[in-house]
Amino acid sequence: MKRHVALVGFMASGKSTIGRKLARKLGCAFFDTDDLVVHEHGEVAAIFSNEGEAAFRRYERAAISGVLESDVAGVVALGGGALTIEANRELLRDRAYRIFIKASPEQIMARLKRTRQTRPLLAGNLSLTAIKELYDRRMPLYASAEHIVEADRLSGREVIDDIITWLRTEKIELGALGR
Ligand code: S3P
């Protein structure tokens, strides 16, 4: 079974946009675990407020295993908190090449201000301090990825090129050409 390419990183670091374009370039499937959860259970913010974070993590876990257990390898963009769950970490370690899209807290802050999509974990507390605090706590989880893209000074296209170069260097093949 081929391994997937999983994009990990903090909220609003561009995982979904980059993942969709990367998959298109590679000619392989794209999955977004937040989208899969929304499709099955409704909006993320509503899940957090009506059912709590634990319910969201259960739904997210099911989405991640569903994707990683399929035998057609693709690109998967993960929610920023997916790696906080040990079972997800194990599955991803076994079934995916993890790529950390590393954006600075300052850039995350700017992006979060621009977006209409709410992130319940920072709702009502969108400050650089809150972002840094959560980011610092999660950094060791993200930093265990097989590859890290320092994304701050790169355009979306450059991030994708960086990932493709890394995949080639590692001789990792996905999609129509690699099946
Ligand atoms: C979360 C990140 C979000 C979403 C949810 C929780 C987190 O995804 O899964 O709001 O815990 O960091 P993005 O990383 O796509 O924003």
PDB file of C-alpha atoms and ligand atoms in Angstrom:
ATOM      1  CA  MET A   1       0.000   0.000   0.000  1.00  0.00           C
ATOM      2  CA  LYS A   2       1.427   3.364  -0.989  1.00  0.00           C
ATOM      3  CA  ARG A   3       1.829   6.075   1.598  1.00  0.00           C
ATOM      4  CA  HIS A   4      -0.081   9.316   1.332  1.00  0.00           C
ATOM      5  CA  VAL A   5       1.353  12.792   1.552  1.00  0.00           C
ATOM      6  CA  ALA A   6      -0.086  14.555   4.597  1.00  0.00           C
ATOM      7  CA  LEU A   7       0.193  18.312   5.019  1.00  0.00           C
ATOM      8  CA  VAL A   8       0.443  19.273   8.673  1.00  0.00           C
ATOM      9  CA  GLY A   9       0.756  22.620  10.398  1.00  0.00           C
ATOM     10  CA  PHE A  10      -1.012  25.285  12.368  1.00  0.00           C
ATOM     11  CA  MET A  11      -4.434  26.689  11.506  1.00  0.00           C
ATOM     12  CA  ALA A  12      -4.531  28.936   8.447  1.00  0.00           C
ATOM     13  CA  SER A  13      -1.070  28.033   7.218  1.00  0.00           C
ATOM     14  CA  GLY A  14      -2.376  27.268   3.723  1.00  0.00           C
ATOM     15  CA  LYS A  15      -2.554  23.449   3.902  1.00  0.00           C
ATOM     16  CA  SER A  16      -5.852  23.118   2.024  1.00  0.00           C
ATOM     17  CA  THR A  17      -5.043  25.504  -0.815  1.00  0.00           C
ATOM     18  CA  ILE A  18      -1.560  24.084  -1.261  1.00  0.00           C
ATOM     19  CA  GLY A  19      -2.797  20.499  -0.968  1.00  0.00           C
ATOM     20  CA  ARG A  20      -5.471  20.923  -3.625  1.00  0.00           C
ATOM     21  CA  LYS A  21      -3.008  22.448  -6.099  1.00  0.00           C
ATOM     22  CA  LEU A  22      -0.290  19.938  -5.264  1.00  0.00           C
ATOM     23  CA  ALA A  23      -2.647  17.014  -5.887  1.00  0.00           C
ATOM     24  CA  ARG A  24      -3.706  18.527  -9.192  1.00  0.00           C
ATOM     25  CA  LYS A  25      -0.074  18.848 -10.244  1.00  0.00           C
ATOM     26  CA  LEU A  26       0.726  15.303  -9.202  1.00  0.00           C
ATOM     27  CA  GLY A  27      -2.443  13.912 -10.766  1.00  0.00           C
ATOM     28  CA  CYS A  28      -3.602  12.248  -7.568  1.00  0.00           C
ATOM     29  CA  ALA A  29      -6.580  12.446  -5.217  1.00  0.00           C
ATOM     30  CA  PHE A  30      -6.954  15.256  -2.673  1.00  0.00           C
ATOM     31  CA  PHE A  31      -8.621  14.997   0.710  1.00  0.00           C
ATOM     32  CA  ASP A  32      -9.267  17.684   3.303  1.00  0.00           C
ATOM     33  CA  THR A  33     -10.188  16.240   6.669  1.00  0.00           C
ATOM     34  CA  ASP A  34     -12.041  19.378   7.831  1.00  0.00           C
ATOM     35  CA  ASP A  35     -14.152  19.238   4.656  1.00  0.00           C
ATOM     36  CA  LEU A  36     -14.883  15.560   5.212  1.00  0.00           C
ATOM     37  CA  VAL A  37     -16.033  16.282   8.770  1.00  0.00           C
ATOM     38  CA  VAL A  38     -18.196  19.203   7.608  1.00  0.00           C
ATOM     39  CA  HIS A  39     -19.734  17.046   4.910  1.00  0.00           C
ATOM     40  CA  GLU A  40     -20.718  14.365   7.446  1.00  0.00           C
ATOM     41  CA  HIS A  41     -21.473  16.400  10.557  1.00  0.00           C
ATOM     42  CA  GLY A  42     -21.936  20.083   9.679  1.00  0.00           C
ATOM     43  CA  GLU A  43     -19.859  23.203  10.320  1.00  0.00           C
ATOM     44  CA  VAL A  44     -16.766  22.900  12.512  1.00  0.00           C
ATOM     45  CA  ALA A  45     -17.774  25.858  14.706  1.00  0.00           C
ATOM     46  CA  ALA A  46     -21.220  24.345  15.304  1.00  0.00           C
ATOM     47  CA  ILE A  47     -19.714  20.973  16.250  1.00  0.00           C
ATOM     48  CA  PHE A  48     -17.401  22.669  18.766  1.00  0.00           C
ATOM     49  CA  SER A  49     -20.203  24.684  20.333  1.00  0.00           C
ATOM     50  CA  ASN A  50     -22.940  22.025  20.316  1.00  0.00           C
ATOM     51  CA  GLU A  51     -20.978  18.841  20.916  1.00  0.00           C
ATOM     52  CA  GLY A  52     -17.572  19.979  22.142  1.00  0.00           C
ATOM     53  CA  GLU A  53     -14.012  19.523  20.946  1.00  0.00           C
ATOM     54  CA  ALA A  54     -13.896  15.816  21.877  1.00  0.00           C
ATOM     55  CA  ALA A  55     -16.717  15.070  19.422  1.00  0.00           C
ATOM     56  CA  PHE A  56     -14.917  17.033  16.720  1.00  0.00           C
ATOM     57  CA  ARG A  57     -11.727  15.026  17.366  1.00  0.00           C
ATOM     58  CA  ARG A  58     -13.683  11.766  17.041  1.00  0.00           C
ATOM     59  CA  TYR A  59     -15.124  12.829  13.707  1.00  0.00           C
ATOM     60  CA  GLU A  60     -11.720  14.053  12.574  1.00  0.00           C
ATOM     61  CA  ARG A  61     -10.146  10.745  13.597  1.00  0.00           C
ATOM     62  CA  ALA A  62     -12.715   8.807  11.547  1.00  0.00           C
ATOM     63  CA  ALA A  63     -12.064  11.037   8.534  1.00  0.00           C
ATOM     64  CA  ILE A  64      -8.296  10.572   8.828  1.00  0.00           C
ATOM     65  CA  SER A  65      -8.492   6.792   9.098  1.00  0.00           C
ATOM     66  CA  GLY A  66     -10.965   6.611   6.234  1.00  0.00           C
ATOM     67  CA  VAL A  67      -8.559   8.501   3.985  1.00  0.00           C
ATOM     68  CA  LEU A  68      -5.387   6.746   5.080  1.00  0.00           C
ATOM     69  CA  GLU A  69      -6.894   3.298   4.821  1.00  0.00           C
ATOM     70  CA  SER A  70      -7.864   3.768   1.197  1.00  0.00           C
ATOM     71  CA  ASP A  71      -5.261   2.129  -1.011  1.00  0.00           C
ATOM     72  CA  VAL A  72      -5.098   4.889  -3.588  1.00  0.00           C
ATOM     73  CA  ALA A  73      -2.493   7.268  -2.262  1.00  0.00           C
ATOM     74  CA  GLY A  74      -3.209  10.964  -2.431  1.00  0.00           C
ATOM     75  CA  VAL A  75      -2.533  14.294  -0.763  1.00  0.00           C
ATOM     76  CA  VAL A  76      -4.359  14.951   2.496  1.00  0.00           C
ATOM     77  CA  ALA A  77      -4.619  18.318   4.279  1.00  0.00           C
ATOM     78  CA  LEU A  78      -5.083  17.869   8.024  1.00  0.00           C
ATOM     79  CA  GLY A  79      -6.686  20.212  10.528  1.00  0.00           C
ATOM     80  CA  GLY A  80      -4.160  21.969  12.744  1.00  0.00           C
ATOM     81  CA  GLY A  81      -5.048  19.907  15.816  1.00  0.00           C
ATOM     82  CA  ALA A  82      -5.050  16.453  14.212  1.00  0.00           C
ATOM     83  CA  LEU A  83      -1.604  15.584  15.575  1.00  0.00           C
ATOM     84  CA  THR A  84      -2.676  16.236  19.165  1.00  0.00           C
ATOM     85  CA  ILE A  85      -4.306  12.784  19.086  1.00  0.00           C
ATOM     86  CA  GLU A  86      -1.852   9.911  19.596  1.00  0.00           C
ATOM     87  CA  ALA A  87      -3.815   7.469  17.422  1.00  0.00           C
ATOM     88  CA  ASN A  88      -3.686   9.946  14.513  1.00  0.00           C
ATOM     89  CA  ARG A  89       0.035  10.427  14.999  1.00  0.00           C
ATOM     90  CA  GLU A  90       0.609   6.669  14.826  1.00  0.00           C
ATOM     91  CA  LEU A  91      -1.523   6.205  11.752  1.00  0.00           C
ATOM     92  CA  LEU A  92       0.146   9.103   9.983  1.00  0.00           C
ATOM     93  CA  ARG A  93       3.614   7.858  10.899  1.00  0.00           C
ATOM     94  CA  ASP A  94       2.775   4.483   9.323  1.00  0.00           C
ATOM     95  CA  ARG A  95       0.731   5.541   6.339  1.00  0.00           C
ATOM     96  CA  ALA A  96       1.926   8.959   5.262  1.00  0.00           C
ATOM     97  CA  TYR A  97       4.864  11.190   4.519  1.00  0.00           C
ATOM     98  CA  ARG A  98       4.241  14.173   6.729  1.00  0.00           C
ATOM     99  CA  ILE A  99       5.096  17.621   5.413  1.00  0.00           C
ATOM    100  CA  PHE A 100       5.001  20.562   7.798  1.00  0.00           C
ATOM    101  CA  ILE A 101       3.918  23.834   6.189  1.00  0.00           C
ATOM    102  CA  LYS A 102       5.639  26.160   8.604  1.00  0.00           C
ATOM    103  CA  ALA A 103       4.242  29.685   8.731  1.00  0.00           C
ATOM    104  CA  SER A 104       5.154  32.173  11.460  1.00  0.00           C
ATOM    105  CA  PRO A 105       2.614  33.202  14.139  1.00  0.00           C
ATOM    106  CA  GLU A 106       2.643  36.696  12.589  1.00  0.00           C
ATOM    107  CA  GLN A 107       1.643  35.328   9.212  1.00  0.00           C
ATOM    108  CA  ILE A 108      -0.973  33.057  10.769  1.00  0.00           C
ATOM    109  CA  MET A 109      -2.414  36.052  12.596  1.00  0.00           C
ATOM    110  CA  ALA A 110      -2.630  38.076   9.364  1.00  0.00           C
ATOM    111  CA  ARG A 111      -4.317  35.203   7.552  1.00  0.00           C
ATOM    112  CA  LEU A 112      -6.788  34.550  10.359  1.00  0.00           C
ATOM    113  CA  LYS A 113      -7.771  38.211  10.341  1.00  0.00           C
ATOM    114  CA  ARG A 114      -8.486  38.050   6.616  1.00  0.00           C
ATOM    115  CA  THR A 115     -10.584  34.891   6.608  1.00  0.00           C
ATOM    116  CA  ARG A 116     -14.291  34.599   7.276  1.00  0.00           C
ATOM    117  CA  GLN A 117     -13.912  30.990   8.366  1.00  0.00           C
ATOM    118  CA  THR A 118     -13.942  30.824  12.175  1.00  0.00           C
ATOM    119  CA  ARG A 119     -11.485  28.728  14.149  1.00  0.00           C
ATOM    120  CA  PRO A 120     -13.281  27.876  17.392  1.00  0.00           C
ATOM    121  CA  LEU A 121     -10.067  27.359  19.346  1.00  0.00           C
ATOM    122  CA  LEU A 122      -9.109  30.988  18.829  1.00  0.00           C
ATOM    123  CA  ALA A 123     -12.559  32.514  18.551  1.00  0.00           C
ATOM    124  CA  GLY A 124     -12.860  35.589  20.738  1.00  0.00           C
ATOM    125  CA  ASN A 125      -9.150  35.431  21.491  1.00  0.00           C
ATOM    126  CA  LEU A 126      -7.381  36.276  18.283  1.00  0.00           C
ATOM    127  CA  SER A 127      -4.118  37.653  19.598  1.00  0.00           C
ATOM    128  CA  LEU A 128      -0.513  36.966  18.705  1.00  0.00           C
ATOM    129  CA  THR A 129       0.028  35.777  22.275  1.00  0.00           C
ATOM    130  CA  ALA A 130      -2.752  33.177  22.028  1.00  0.00           C
ATOM    131  CA  ILE A 131      -1.471  31.960  18.658  1.00  0.00           C
ATOM    132  CA  LYS A 132       2.110  31.716  19.934  1.00  0.00           C
ATOM    133  CA  GLU A 133       1.054  29.874  23.052  1.00  0.00           C
ATOM    134  CA  LEU A 134      -0.855  27.189  21.142  1.00  0.00           C
ATOM    135  CA  TYR A 135       1.740  27.032  18.362  1.00  0.00           C
ATOM    136  CA  ASP A 136       4.616  26.536  20.842  1.00  0.00           C
ATOM    137  CA  ARG A 137       2.728  23.693  22.474  1.00  0.00           C
ATOM    138  CA  ARG A 138       2.108  21.992  19.155  1.00  0.00           C
ATOM    139  CA  MET A 139       5.451  22.715  17.502  1.00  0.00           C
ATOM    140  CA  PRO A 140       7.107  19.417  18.551  1.00  0.00           C
ATOM    141  CA  LEU A 141       4.217  17.530  16.938  1.00  0.00           C
ATOM    142  CA  TYR A 142       4.553  19.368  13.643  1.00  0.00           C
ATOM    143  CA  ALA A 143       8.345  19.319  13.721  1.00  0.00           C
ATOM    144  CA  SER A 144       8.439  15.511  13.669  1.00  0.00           C
ATOM    145  CA  ALA A 145       7.382  15.650  10.005  1.00  0.00           C
ATOM    146  CA  GLU A 146       9.635  14.089   7.376  1.00  0.00           C
ATOM    147  CA  HIS A 147       9.934  17.417   5.599  1.00  0.00           C
ATOM    148  CA  ILE A 148       9.512  21.020   6.711  1.00  0.00           C
ATOM    149  CA  VAL A 149       8.717  23.857   4.314  1.00  0.00           C
ATOM    150  CA  GLU A 150       9.669  27.272   5.660  1.00  0.00           C
ATOM    151  CA  ALA A 151       6.677  28.896   4.007  1.00  0.00           C
ATOM    152  CA  ASP A 152       6.809  32.486   5.252  1.00  0.00           C
ATOM    153  CA  ARG A 153       8.768  33.994   2.421  1.00  0.00           C
ATOM    154  CA  LEU A 154       7.488  31.659  -0.274  1.00  0.00           C
ATOM    155  CA  SER A 155       4.570  32.078  -2.654  1.00  0.00           C
ATOM    156  CA  GLY A 156       2.039  29.243  -2.863  1.00  0.00           C
ATOM    157  CA  ARG A 157       3.669  28.111  -6.075  1.00  0.00           C
ATOM    158  CA  GLU A 158       7.120  28.042  -4.461  1.00  0.00           C
ATOM    159  CA  VAL A 159       5.791  25.962  -1.558  1.00  0.00           C
ATOM    160  CA  ILE A 160       4.398  23.450  -4.062  1.00  0.00           C
ATOM    161  CA  ASP A 161       7.670  23.388  -6.009  1.00  0.00           C
ATOM    162  CA  ASP A 162       9.580  22.812  -2.778  1.00  0.00           C
ATOM    163  CA  ILE A 163       7.357  19.840  -1.940  1.00  0.00           C
ATOM    164  CA  ILE A 164       7.640  18.362  -5.430  1.00  0.00           C
ATOM    165  CA  THR A 165      11.428  18.695  -5.343  1.00  0.00           C
ATOM    166  CA  TRP A 166      11.489  16.932  -1.993  1.00  0.00           C
ATOM    167  CA  LEU A 167       9.217  14.124  -3.236  1.00  0.00           C
ATOM    168  CA  ARG A 168      11.523  13.613  -6.227  1.00  0.00           C
ATOM    169  CA  THR A 169      14.649  13.620  -4.081  1.00  0.00           C
ATOM    170  CA  GLU A 170      13.071  10.994  -1.841  1.00  0.00           C
ATOM    171  CA  LYS A 171      11.820   9.068  -4.904  1.00  0.00           C
ATOM    172  CA  ILE A 172       8.252   9.241  -3.638  1.00  0.00           C
ATOM    173  CA  GLU A 173       5.700   8.718  -6.377  1.00  0.00           C
ATOM    174  CA  LEU A 174       2.011   9.459  -6.100  1.00  0.00           C
ATOM    175  CA  GLY A 175      -0.887   9.725  -8.472  1.00  0.00           C
ATOM    176  CA  ALA A 176      -1.337   8.494 -11.990  1.00  0.00           C
ATOM    177  CA  LEU A 177       2.388   8.341 -12.679  1.00  0.00           C
ATOM    178  CA  GLY A 178       3.265   6.603  -9.471  1.00  0.00           C
ATOM    179  CA  ARG A 179       0.567   3.996  -9.028  1.00  0.00           C
TER     180      ARG A 179
HETATM  181  C1  S3P B   1      -8.121  23.180  14.488  1.00  0.00           C
HETATM  182  C2  S3P B   1      -7.819  23.560  13.189  1.00  0.00           C
HETATM  183  C3  S3P B   1      -8.840  23.706  12.135  1.00  0.00           C
HETATM  184  C4  S3P B   1     -10.061  22.814  12.448  1.00  0.00           C
HETATM  185  C5  S3P B   1     -10.542  23.071  13.840  1.00  0.00           C
HETATM  186  C6  S3P B   1      -9.492  22.786  14.907  1.00  0.00           C
HETATM  187  C7  S3P B   1      -7.020  23.108  15.482  1.00  0.00           C
HETATM  188  O1  S3P B   1      -8.315  23.356  10.868  1.00  0.00           O
HETATM  189  O2  S3P B   1      -9.714  21.458  12.293  1.00  0.00           O
HETATM  190  O3  S3P B   1     -10.969  24.402  13.914  1.00  0.00           O
HETATM  191  O4  S3P B   1      -7.203  22.469  16.535  1.00  0.00           O
HETATM  192  O5  S3P B   1      -5.940  23.663  15.210  1.00  0.00           O
HETATM  193  P1  S3P B   1      -7.261  24.273  10.033  1.00  0.00           P
HETATM  194  O6  S3P B   1      -5.883  23.878  10.456  1.00  0.00           O
HETATM  195  O7  S3P B   1      -7.520  23.889   8.611  1.00  0.00           O
HETATM  196  O8  S3P B   1      -7.591  25.672  10.324  1.00  0.00           O
END
